[in-house]
Coordinates of N, CA, C and O in Angstrom, one line a residue:
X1 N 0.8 -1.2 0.0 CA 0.0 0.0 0.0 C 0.8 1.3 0.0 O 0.2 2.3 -0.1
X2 N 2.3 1.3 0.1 CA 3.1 2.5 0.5 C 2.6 3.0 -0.9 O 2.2 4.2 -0.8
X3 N 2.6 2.2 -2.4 CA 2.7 3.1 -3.6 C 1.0 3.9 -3.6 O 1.2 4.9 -4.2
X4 N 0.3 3.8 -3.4 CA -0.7 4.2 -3.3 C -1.4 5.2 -2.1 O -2.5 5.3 -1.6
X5 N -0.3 5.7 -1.9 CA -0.4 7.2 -0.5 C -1.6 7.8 -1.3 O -1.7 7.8 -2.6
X6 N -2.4 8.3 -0.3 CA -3.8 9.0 -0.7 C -3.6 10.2 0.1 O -3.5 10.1 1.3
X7 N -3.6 11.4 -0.5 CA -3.0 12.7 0.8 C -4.7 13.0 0.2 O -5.3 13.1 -0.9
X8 N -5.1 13.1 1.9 CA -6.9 13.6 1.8 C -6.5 15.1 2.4 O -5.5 15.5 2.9
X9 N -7.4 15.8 2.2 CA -7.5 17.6 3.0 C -8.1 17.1 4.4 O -9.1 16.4 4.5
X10 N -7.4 17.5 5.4 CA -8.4 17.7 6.7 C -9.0 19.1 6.9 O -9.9 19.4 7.7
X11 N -8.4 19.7 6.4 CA -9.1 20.9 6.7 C -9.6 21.9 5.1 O -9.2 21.5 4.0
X12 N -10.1 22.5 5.1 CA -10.7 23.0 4.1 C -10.2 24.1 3.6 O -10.0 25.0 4.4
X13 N -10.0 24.2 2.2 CA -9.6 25.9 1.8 C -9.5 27.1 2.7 O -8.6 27.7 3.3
X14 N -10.8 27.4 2.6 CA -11.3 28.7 3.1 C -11.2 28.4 4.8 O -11.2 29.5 5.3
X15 N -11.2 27.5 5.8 CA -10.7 27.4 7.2 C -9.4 27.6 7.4 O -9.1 28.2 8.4
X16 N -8.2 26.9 6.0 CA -7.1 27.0 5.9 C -6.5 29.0 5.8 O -5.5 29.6 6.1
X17 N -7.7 29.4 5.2 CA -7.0 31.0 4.8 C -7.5 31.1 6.0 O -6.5 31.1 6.8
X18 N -8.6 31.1 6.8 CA -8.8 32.2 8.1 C -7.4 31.8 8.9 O -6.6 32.7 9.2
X19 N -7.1 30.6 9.2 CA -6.0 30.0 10.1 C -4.9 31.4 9.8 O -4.7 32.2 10.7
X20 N -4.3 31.3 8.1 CA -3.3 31.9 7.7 C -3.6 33.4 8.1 O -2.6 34.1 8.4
X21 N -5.0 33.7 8.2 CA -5.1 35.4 8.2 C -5.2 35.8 9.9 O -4.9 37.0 10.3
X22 N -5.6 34.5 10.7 CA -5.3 34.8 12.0 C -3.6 34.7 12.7 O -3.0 35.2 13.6
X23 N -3.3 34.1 11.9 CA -1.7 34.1 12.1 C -1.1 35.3 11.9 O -0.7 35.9 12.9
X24 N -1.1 35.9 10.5 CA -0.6 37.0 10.1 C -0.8 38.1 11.3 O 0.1 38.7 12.0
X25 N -2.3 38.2 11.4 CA -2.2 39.1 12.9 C -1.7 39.4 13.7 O -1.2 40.5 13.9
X26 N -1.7 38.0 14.5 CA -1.4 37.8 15.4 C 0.2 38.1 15.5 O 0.7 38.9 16.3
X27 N 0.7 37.5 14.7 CA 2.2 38.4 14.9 C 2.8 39.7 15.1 O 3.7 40.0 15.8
X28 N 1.6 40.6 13.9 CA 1.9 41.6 13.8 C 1.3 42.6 15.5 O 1.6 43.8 15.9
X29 N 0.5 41.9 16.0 CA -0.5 42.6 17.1 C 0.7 41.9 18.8 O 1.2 42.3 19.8
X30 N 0.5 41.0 18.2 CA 1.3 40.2 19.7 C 0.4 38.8 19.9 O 0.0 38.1 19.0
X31 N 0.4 38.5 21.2 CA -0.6 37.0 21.5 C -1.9 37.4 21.7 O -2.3 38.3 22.3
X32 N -2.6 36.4 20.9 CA -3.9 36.4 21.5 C -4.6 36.3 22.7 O -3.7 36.4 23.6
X33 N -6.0 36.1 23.4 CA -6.0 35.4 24.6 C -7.4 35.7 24.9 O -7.8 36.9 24.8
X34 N -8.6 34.3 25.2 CA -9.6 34.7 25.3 C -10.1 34.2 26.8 O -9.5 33.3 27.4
X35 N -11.3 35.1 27.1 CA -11.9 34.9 28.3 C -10.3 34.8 29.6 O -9.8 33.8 30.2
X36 N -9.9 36.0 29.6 CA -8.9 36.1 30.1 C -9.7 37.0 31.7 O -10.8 37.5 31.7
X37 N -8.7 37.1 33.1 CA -9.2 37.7 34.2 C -7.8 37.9 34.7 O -6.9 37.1 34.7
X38 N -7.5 39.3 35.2 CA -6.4 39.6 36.0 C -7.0 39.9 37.7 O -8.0 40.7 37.7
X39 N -6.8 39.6 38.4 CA -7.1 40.4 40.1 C -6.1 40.9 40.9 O -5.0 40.8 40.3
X40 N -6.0 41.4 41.8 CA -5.0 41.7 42.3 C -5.6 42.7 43.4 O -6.8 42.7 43.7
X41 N -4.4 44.0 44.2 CA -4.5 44.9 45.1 C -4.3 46.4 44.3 O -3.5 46.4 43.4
X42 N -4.8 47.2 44.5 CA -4.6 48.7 44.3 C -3.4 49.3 45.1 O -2.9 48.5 46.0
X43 N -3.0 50.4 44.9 CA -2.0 50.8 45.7 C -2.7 51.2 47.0 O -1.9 51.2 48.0
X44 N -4.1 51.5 47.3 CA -4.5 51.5 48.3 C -5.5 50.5 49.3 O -6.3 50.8 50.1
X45 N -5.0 49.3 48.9 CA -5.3 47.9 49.1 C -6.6 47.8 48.8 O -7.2 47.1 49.6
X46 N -7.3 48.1 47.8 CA -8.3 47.7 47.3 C -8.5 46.4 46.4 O -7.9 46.6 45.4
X47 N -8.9 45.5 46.2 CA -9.4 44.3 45.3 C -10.2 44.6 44.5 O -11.3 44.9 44.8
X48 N -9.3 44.4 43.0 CA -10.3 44.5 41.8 C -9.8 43.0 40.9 O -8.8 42.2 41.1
X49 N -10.8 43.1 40.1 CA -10.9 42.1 39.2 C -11.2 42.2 37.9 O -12.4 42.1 37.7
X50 N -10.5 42.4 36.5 CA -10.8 42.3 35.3 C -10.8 41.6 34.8 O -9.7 41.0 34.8
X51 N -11.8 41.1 34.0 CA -12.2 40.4 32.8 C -12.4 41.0 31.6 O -13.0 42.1 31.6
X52 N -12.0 40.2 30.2 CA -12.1 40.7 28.6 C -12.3 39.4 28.1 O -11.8 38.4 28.6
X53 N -13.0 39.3 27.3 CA -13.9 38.4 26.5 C -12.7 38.2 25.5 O -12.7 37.1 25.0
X54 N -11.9 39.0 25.3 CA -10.1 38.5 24.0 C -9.4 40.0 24.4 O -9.8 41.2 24.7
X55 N -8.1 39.3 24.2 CA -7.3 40.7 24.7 C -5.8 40.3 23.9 O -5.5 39.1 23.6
X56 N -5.1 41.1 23.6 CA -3.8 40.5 23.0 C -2.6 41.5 23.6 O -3.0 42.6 23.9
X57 N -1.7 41.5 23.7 CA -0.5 42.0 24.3 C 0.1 43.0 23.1 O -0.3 42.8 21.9
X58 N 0.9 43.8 23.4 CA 0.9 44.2 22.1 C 3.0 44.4 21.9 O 3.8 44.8 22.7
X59 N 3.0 43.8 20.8 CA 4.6 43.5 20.7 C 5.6 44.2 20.9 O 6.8 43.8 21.0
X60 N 5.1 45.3 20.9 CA 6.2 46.7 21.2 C 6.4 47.2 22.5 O 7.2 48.0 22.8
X61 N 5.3 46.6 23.5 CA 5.6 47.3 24.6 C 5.1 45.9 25.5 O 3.9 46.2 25.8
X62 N 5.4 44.8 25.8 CA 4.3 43.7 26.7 C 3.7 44.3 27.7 O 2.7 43.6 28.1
X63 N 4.0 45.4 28.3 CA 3.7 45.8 29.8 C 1.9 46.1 29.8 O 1.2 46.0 30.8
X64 N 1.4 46.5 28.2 CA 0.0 46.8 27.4 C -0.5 45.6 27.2 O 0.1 44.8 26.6
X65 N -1.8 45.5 27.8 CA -2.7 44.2 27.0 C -4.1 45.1 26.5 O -4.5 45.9 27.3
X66 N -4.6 45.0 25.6 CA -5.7 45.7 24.9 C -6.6 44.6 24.7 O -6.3 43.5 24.2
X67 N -7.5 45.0 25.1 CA -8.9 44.0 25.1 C -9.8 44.5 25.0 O -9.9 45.7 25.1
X68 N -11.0 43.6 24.7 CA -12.4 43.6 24.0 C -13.4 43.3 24.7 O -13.2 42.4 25.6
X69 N -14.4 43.8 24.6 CA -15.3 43.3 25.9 C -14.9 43.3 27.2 O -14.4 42.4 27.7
X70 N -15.1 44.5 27.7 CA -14.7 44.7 29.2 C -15.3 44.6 30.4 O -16.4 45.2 30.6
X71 N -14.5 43.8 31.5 CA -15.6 44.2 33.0 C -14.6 44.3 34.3 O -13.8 43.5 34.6
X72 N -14.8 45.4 35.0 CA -13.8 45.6 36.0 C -14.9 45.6 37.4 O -15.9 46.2 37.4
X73 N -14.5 44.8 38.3 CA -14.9 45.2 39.8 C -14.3 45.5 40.9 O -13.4 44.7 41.3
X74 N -14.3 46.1 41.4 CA -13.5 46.5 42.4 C -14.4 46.7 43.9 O -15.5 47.2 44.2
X75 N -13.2 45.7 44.6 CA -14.1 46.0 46.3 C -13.8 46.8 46.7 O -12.6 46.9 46.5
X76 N -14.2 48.0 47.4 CA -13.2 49.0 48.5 C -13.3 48.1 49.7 O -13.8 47.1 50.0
X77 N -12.2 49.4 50.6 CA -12.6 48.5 52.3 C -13.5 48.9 52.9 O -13.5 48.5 54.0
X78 N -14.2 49.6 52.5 CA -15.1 49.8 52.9 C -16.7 49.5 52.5 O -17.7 50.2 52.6
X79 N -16.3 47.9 52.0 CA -17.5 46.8 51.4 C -18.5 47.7 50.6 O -19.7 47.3 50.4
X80 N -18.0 48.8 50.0 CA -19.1 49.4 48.9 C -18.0 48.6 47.2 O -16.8 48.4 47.2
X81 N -18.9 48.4 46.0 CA -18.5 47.6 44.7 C -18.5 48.6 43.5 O -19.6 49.0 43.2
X82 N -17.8 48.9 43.1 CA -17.8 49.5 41.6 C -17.6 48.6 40.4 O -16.6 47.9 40.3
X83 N -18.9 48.7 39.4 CA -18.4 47.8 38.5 C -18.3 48.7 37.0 O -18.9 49.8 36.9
X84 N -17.8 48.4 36.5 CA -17.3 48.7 35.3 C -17.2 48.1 33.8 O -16.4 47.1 33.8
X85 N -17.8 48.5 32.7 CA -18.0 47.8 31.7 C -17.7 48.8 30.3 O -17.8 50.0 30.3
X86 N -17.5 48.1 29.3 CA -16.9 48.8 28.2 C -16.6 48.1 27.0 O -16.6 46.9 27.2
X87 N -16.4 48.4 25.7 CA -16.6 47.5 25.0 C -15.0 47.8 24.3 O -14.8 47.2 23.3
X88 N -13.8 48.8 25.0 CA -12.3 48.3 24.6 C -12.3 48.5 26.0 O -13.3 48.7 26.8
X89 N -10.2 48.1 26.3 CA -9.6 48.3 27.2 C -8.3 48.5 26.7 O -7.8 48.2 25.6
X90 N -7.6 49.0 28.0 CA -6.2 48.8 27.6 C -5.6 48.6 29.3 O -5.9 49.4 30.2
X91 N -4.7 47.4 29.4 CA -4.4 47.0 30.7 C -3.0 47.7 30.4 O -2.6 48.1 29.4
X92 N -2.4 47.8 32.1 CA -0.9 48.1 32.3 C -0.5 47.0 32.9 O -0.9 47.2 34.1
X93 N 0.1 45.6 32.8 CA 0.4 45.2 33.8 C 1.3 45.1 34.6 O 1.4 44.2 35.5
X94 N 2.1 46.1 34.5 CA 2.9 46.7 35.4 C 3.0 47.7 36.7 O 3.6 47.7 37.7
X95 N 2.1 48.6 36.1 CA 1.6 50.1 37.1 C 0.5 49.5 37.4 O 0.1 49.7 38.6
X96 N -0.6 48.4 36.5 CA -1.7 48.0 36.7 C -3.0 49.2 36.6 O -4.2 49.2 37.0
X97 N -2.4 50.4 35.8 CA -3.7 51.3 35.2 C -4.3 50.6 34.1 O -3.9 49.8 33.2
X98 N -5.9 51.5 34.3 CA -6.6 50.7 33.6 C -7.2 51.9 32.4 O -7.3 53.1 32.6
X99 N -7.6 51.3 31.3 CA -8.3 52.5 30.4 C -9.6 51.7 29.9 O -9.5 50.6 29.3
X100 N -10.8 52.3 30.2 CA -12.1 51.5 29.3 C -12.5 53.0 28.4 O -12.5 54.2 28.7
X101 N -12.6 52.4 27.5 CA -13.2 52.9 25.8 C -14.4 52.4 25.5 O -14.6 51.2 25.7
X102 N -15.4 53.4 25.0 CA -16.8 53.1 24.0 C -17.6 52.8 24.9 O -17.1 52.0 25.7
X103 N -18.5 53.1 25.0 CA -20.0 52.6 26.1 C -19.4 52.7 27.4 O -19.2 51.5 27.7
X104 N -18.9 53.3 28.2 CA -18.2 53.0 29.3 C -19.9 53.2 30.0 O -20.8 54.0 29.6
X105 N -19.8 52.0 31.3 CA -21.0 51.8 32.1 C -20.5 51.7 33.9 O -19.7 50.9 34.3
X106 N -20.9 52.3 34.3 CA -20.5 51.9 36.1 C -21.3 52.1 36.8 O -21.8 53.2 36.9
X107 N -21.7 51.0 37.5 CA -23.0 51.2 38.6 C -21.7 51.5 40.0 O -20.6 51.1 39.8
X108 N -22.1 52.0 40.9 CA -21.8 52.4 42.3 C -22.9 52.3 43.1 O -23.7 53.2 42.8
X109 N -23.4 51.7 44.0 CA -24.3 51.7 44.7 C -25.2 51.6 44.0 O -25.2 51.0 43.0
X110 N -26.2 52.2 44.6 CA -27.2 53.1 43.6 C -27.2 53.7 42.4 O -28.2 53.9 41.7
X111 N -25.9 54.0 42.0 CA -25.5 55.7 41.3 C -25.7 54.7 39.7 O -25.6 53.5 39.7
X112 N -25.9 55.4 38.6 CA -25.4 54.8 37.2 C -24.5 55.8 36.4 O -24.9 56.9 36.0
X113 N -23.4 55.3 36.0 CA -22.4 56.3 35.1 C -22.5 56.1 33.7 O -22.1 55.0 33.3
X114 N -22.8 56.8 32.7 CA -22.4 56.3 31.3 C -21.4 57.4 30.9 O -21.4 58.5 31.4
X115 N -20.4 56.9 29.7 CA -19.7 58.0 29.4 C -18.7 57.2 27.9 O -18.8 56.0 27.6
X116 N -17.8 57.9 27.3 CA -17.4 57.6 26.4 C -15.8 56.9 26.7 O -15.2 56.0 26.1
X117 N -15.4 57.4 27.8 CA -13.9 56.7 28.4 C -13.6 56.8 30.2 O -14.2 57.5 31.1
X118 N -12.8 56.2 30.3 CA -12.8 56.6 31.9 C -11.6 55.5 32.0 O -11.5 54.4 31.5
X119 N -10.5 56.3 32.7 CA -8.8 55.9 33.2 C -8.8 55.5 34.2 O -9.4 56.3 34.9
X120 N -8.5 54.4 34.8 CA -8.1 54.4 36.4 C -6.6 54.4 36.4 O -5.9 53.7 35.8
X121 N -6.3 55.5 37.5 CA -4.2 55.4 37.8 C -4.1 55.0 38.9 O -4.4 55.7 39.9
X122 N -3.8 53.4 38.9 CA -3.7 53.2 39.7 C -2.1 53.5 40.7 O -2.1 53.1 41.9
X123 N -1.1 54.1 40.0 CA -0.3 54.7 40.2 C -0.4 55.9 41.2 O 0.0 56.0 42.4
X124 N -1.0 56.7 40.6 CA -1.3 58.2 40.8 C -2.8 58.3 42.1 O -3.1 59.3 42.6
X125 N -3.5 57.1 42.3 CA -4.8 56.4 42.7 C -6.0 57.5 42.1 O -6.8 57.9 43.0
X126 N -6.4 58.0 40.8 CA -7.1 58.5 40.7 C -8.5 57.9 39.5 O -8.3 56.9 38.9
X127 N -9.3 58.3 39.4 CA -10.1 57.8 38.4 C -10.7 59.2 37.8 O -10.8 60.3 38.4
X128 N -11.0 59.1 36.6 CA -11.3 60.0 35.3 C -12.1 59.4 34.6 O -12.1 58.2 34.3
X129 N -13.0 60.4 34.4 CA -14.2 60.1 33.5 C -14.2 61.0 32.2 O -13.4 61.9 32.3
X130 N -14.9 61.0 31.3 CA -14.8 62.0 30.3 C -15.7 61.0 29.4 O -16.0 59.8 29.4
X131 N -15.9 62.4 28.1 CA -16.7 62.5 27.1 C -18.5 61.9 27.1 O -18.8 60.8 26.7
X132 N -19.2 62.9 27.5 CA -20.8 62.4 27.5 C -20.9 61.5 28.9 O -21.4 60.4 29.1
X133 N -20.3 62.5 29.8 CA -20.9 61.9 31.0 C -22.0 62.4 31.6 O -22.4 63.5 31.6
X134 N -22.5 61.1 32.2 CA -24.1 61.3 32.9 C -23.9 60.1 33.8 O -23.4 59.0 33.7
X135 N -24.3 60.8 34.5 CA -24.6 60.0 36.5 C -25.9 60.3 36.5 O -26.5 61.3 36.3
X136 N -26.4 59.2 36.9 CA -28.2 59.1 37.1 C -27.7 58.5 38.9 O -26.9 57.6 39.3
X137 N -28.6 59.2 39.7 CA -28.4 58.6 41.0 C -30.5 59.3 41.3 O -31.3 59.9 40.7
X138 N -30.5 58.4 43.0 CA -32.0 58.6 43.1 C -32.1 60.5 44.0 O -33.1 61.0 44.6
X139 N -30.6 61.1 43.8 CA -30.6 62.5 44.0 C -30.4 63.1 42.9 O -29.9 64.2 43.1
X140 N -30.6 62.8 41.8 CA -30.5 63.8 40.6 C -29.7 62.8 39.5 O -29.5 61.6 39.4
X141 N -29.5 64.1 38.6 CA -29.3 63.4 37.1 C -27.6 64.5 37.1 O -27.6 65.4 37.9
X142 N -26.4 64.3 36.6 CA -25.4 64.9 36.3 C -25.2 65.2 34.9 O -25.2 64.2 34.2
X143 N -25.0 66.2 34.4 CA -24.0 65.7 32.6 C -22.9 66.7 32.9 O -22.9 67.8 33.6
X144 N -21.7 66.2 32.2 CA -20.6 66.7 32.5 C -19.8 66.5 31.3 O -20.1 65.8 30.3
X145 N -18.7 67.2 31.4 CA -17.4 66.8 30.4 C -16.5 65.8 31.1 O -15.9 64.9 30.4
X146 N -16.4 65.8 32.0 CA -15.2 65.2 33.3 C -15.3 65.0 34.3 O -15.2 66.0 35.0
X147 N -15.3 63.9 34.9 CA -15.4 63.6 36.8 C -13.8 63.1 36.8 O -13.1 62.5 36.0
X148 N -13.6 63.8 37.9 CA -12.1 63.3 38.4 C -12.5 63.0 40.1 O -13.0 63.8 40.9
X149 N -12.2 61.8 40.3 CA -12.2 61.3 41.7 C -11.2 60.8 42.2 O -10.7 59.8 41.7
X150 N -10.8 61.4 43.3 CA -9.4 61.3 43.7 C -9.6 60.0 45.1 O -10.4 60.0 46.0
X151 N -8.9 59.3 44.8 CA -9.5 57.6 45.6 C -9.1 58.2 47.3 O -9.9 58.4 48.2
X152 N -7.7 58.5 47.3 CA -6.9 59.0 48.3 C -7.9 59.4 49.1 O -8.4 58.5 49.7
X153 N -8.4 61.0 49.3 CA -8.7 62.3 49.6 C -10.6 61.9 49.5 O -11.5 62.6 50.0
X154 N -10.9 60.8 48.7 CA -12.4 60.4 48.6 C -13.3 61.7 48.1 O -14.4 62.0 48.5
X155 N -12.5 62.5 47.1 CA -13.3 63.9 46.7 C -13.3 63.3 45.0 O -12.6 62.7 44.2
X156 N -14.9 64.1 44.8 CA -14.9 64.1 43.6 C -15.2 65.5 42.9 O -16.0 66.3 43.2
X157 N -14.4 65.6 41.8 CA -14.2 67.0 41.0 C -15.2 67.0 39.7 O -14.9 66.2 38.7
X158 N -16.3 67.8 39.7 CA -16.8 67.8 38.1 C -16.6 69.1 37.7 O -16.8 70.1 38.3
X159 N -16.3 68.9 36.4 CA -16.0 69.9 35.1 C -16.6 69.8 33.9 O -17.0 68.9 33.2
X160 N -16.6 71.1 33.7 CA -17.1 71.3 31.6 C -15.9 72.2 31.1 O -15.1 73.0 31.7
X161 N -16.1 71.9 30.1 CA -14.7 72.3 28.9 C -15.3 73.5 28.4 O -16.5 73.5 28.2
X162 N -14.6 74.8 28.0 CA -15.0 75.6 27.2 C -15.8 76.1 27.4 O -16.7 76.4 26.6
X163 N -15.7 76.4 28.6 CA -16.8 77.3 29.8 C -18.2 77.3 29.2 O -18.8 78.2 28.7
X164 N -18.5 75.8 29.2 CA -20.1 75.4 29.2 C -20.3 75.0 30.9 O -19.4 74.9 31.8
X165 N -21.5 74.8 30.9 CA -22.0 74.6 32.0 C -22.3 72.9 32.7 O -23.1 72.2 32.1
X166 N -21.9 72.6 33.6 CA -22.8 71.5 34.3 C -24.2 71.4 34.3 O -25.0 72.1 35.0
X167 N -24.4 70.5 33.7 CA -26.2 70.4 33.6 C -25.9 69.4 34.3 O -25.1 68.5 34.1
X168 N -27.4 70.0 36.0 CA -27.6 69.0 36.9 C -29.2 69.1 37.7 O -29.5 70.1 38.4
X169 N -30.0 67.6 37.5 CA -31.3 68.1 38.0 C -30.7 67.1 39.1 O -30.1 66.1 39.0
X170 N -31.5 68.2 40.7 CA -31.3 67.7 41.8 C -32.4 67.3 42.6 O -33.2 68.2 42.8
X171 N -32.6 66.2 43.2 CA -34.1 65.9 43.5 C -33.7 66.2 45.5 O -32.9 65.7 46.3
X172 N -34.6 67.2 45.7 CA -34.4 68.1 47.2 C -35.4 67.5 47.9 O -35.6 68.1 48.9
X173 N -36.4 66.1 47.8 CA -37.0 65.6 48.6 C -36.6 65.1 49.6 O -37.4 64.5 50.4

């Protein structure tokens, strides 16, 4: 039977190109990685937890992981939860700051955040919000250009750009 070798396809043309065209990427971007979770401590001993539905490292710098589908939680010590959701990211895993991009979502308590990005440094311990922000809480409605909350000092700073105004309905019941 050796003269009669039969070479069959196991895999199919067009599965064969996706293979080749996920490869090519992949090189050029760094590693892949799906349904991935980092946890750890804040510099102010806080426990958070991120999850991305695919994330890949990026070859020029490893210390960056950029991911898809995002969810961050964080405990304080003081047993209150912020969660956080978004549809990019970009991890540090070194400094361990965090960046969510596109749909940014965060419940706090009660409170609801939407907005277009929002940084955590965890370096610096601060958190930043920006572009089309709105806080819906059961004391009012916020819109802003920028929340800056300083984790340390537990203050939060809102701003508008280009000396527009804070639009805020406050419920005085």
């Amino acid at each position: 039977q050796k003269e009669n070798i039969s070479l069959k396809k196991i895999v199919s043309t067009e599965t064969e190109k996706k293979i080749k065209k996920q490869i090519e990427n992949q090189s050029s971007t760094g590693d892949v990685f799906y349904n991935i979770k980092y946890s750890g401590l804040d510099m102010t001993g806080n426990r958070y937890i991120l999850k991305s539905e695919e994330a890949y490292n990026d070859s020029s710098n490893q210390e960056l992981v950029n991911m898809k589908v995002v969810e961050a939680i964080f405990y304080f010590k003081d047993g209150t939860i912020l969660n956080i959701w978004s549809d990019n990211g970009v991890y540090n895993n070194k400094s361990l700051d965090m960046d969510f991009s596109g749909n940014v979502k965060a419940l706090y308590e009660n409170s609801e955040l939407y907005a277009q990005k929002a940084m955590f440094s965890n370096s610096e311990s601060f958190l930043t919000i920006t572009e089309n922000v709105k806080v819906i809480d059961y004391r009012g409605t916020v819109f802003a250009d920028k929340l800056f909350f300083d984790i340390k000092k537990q203050e939060l700073n809102v701003a508008s750009s280009n000396n527009k105004k804070v639009n805020t309905n406050i419920n005085l019941k």
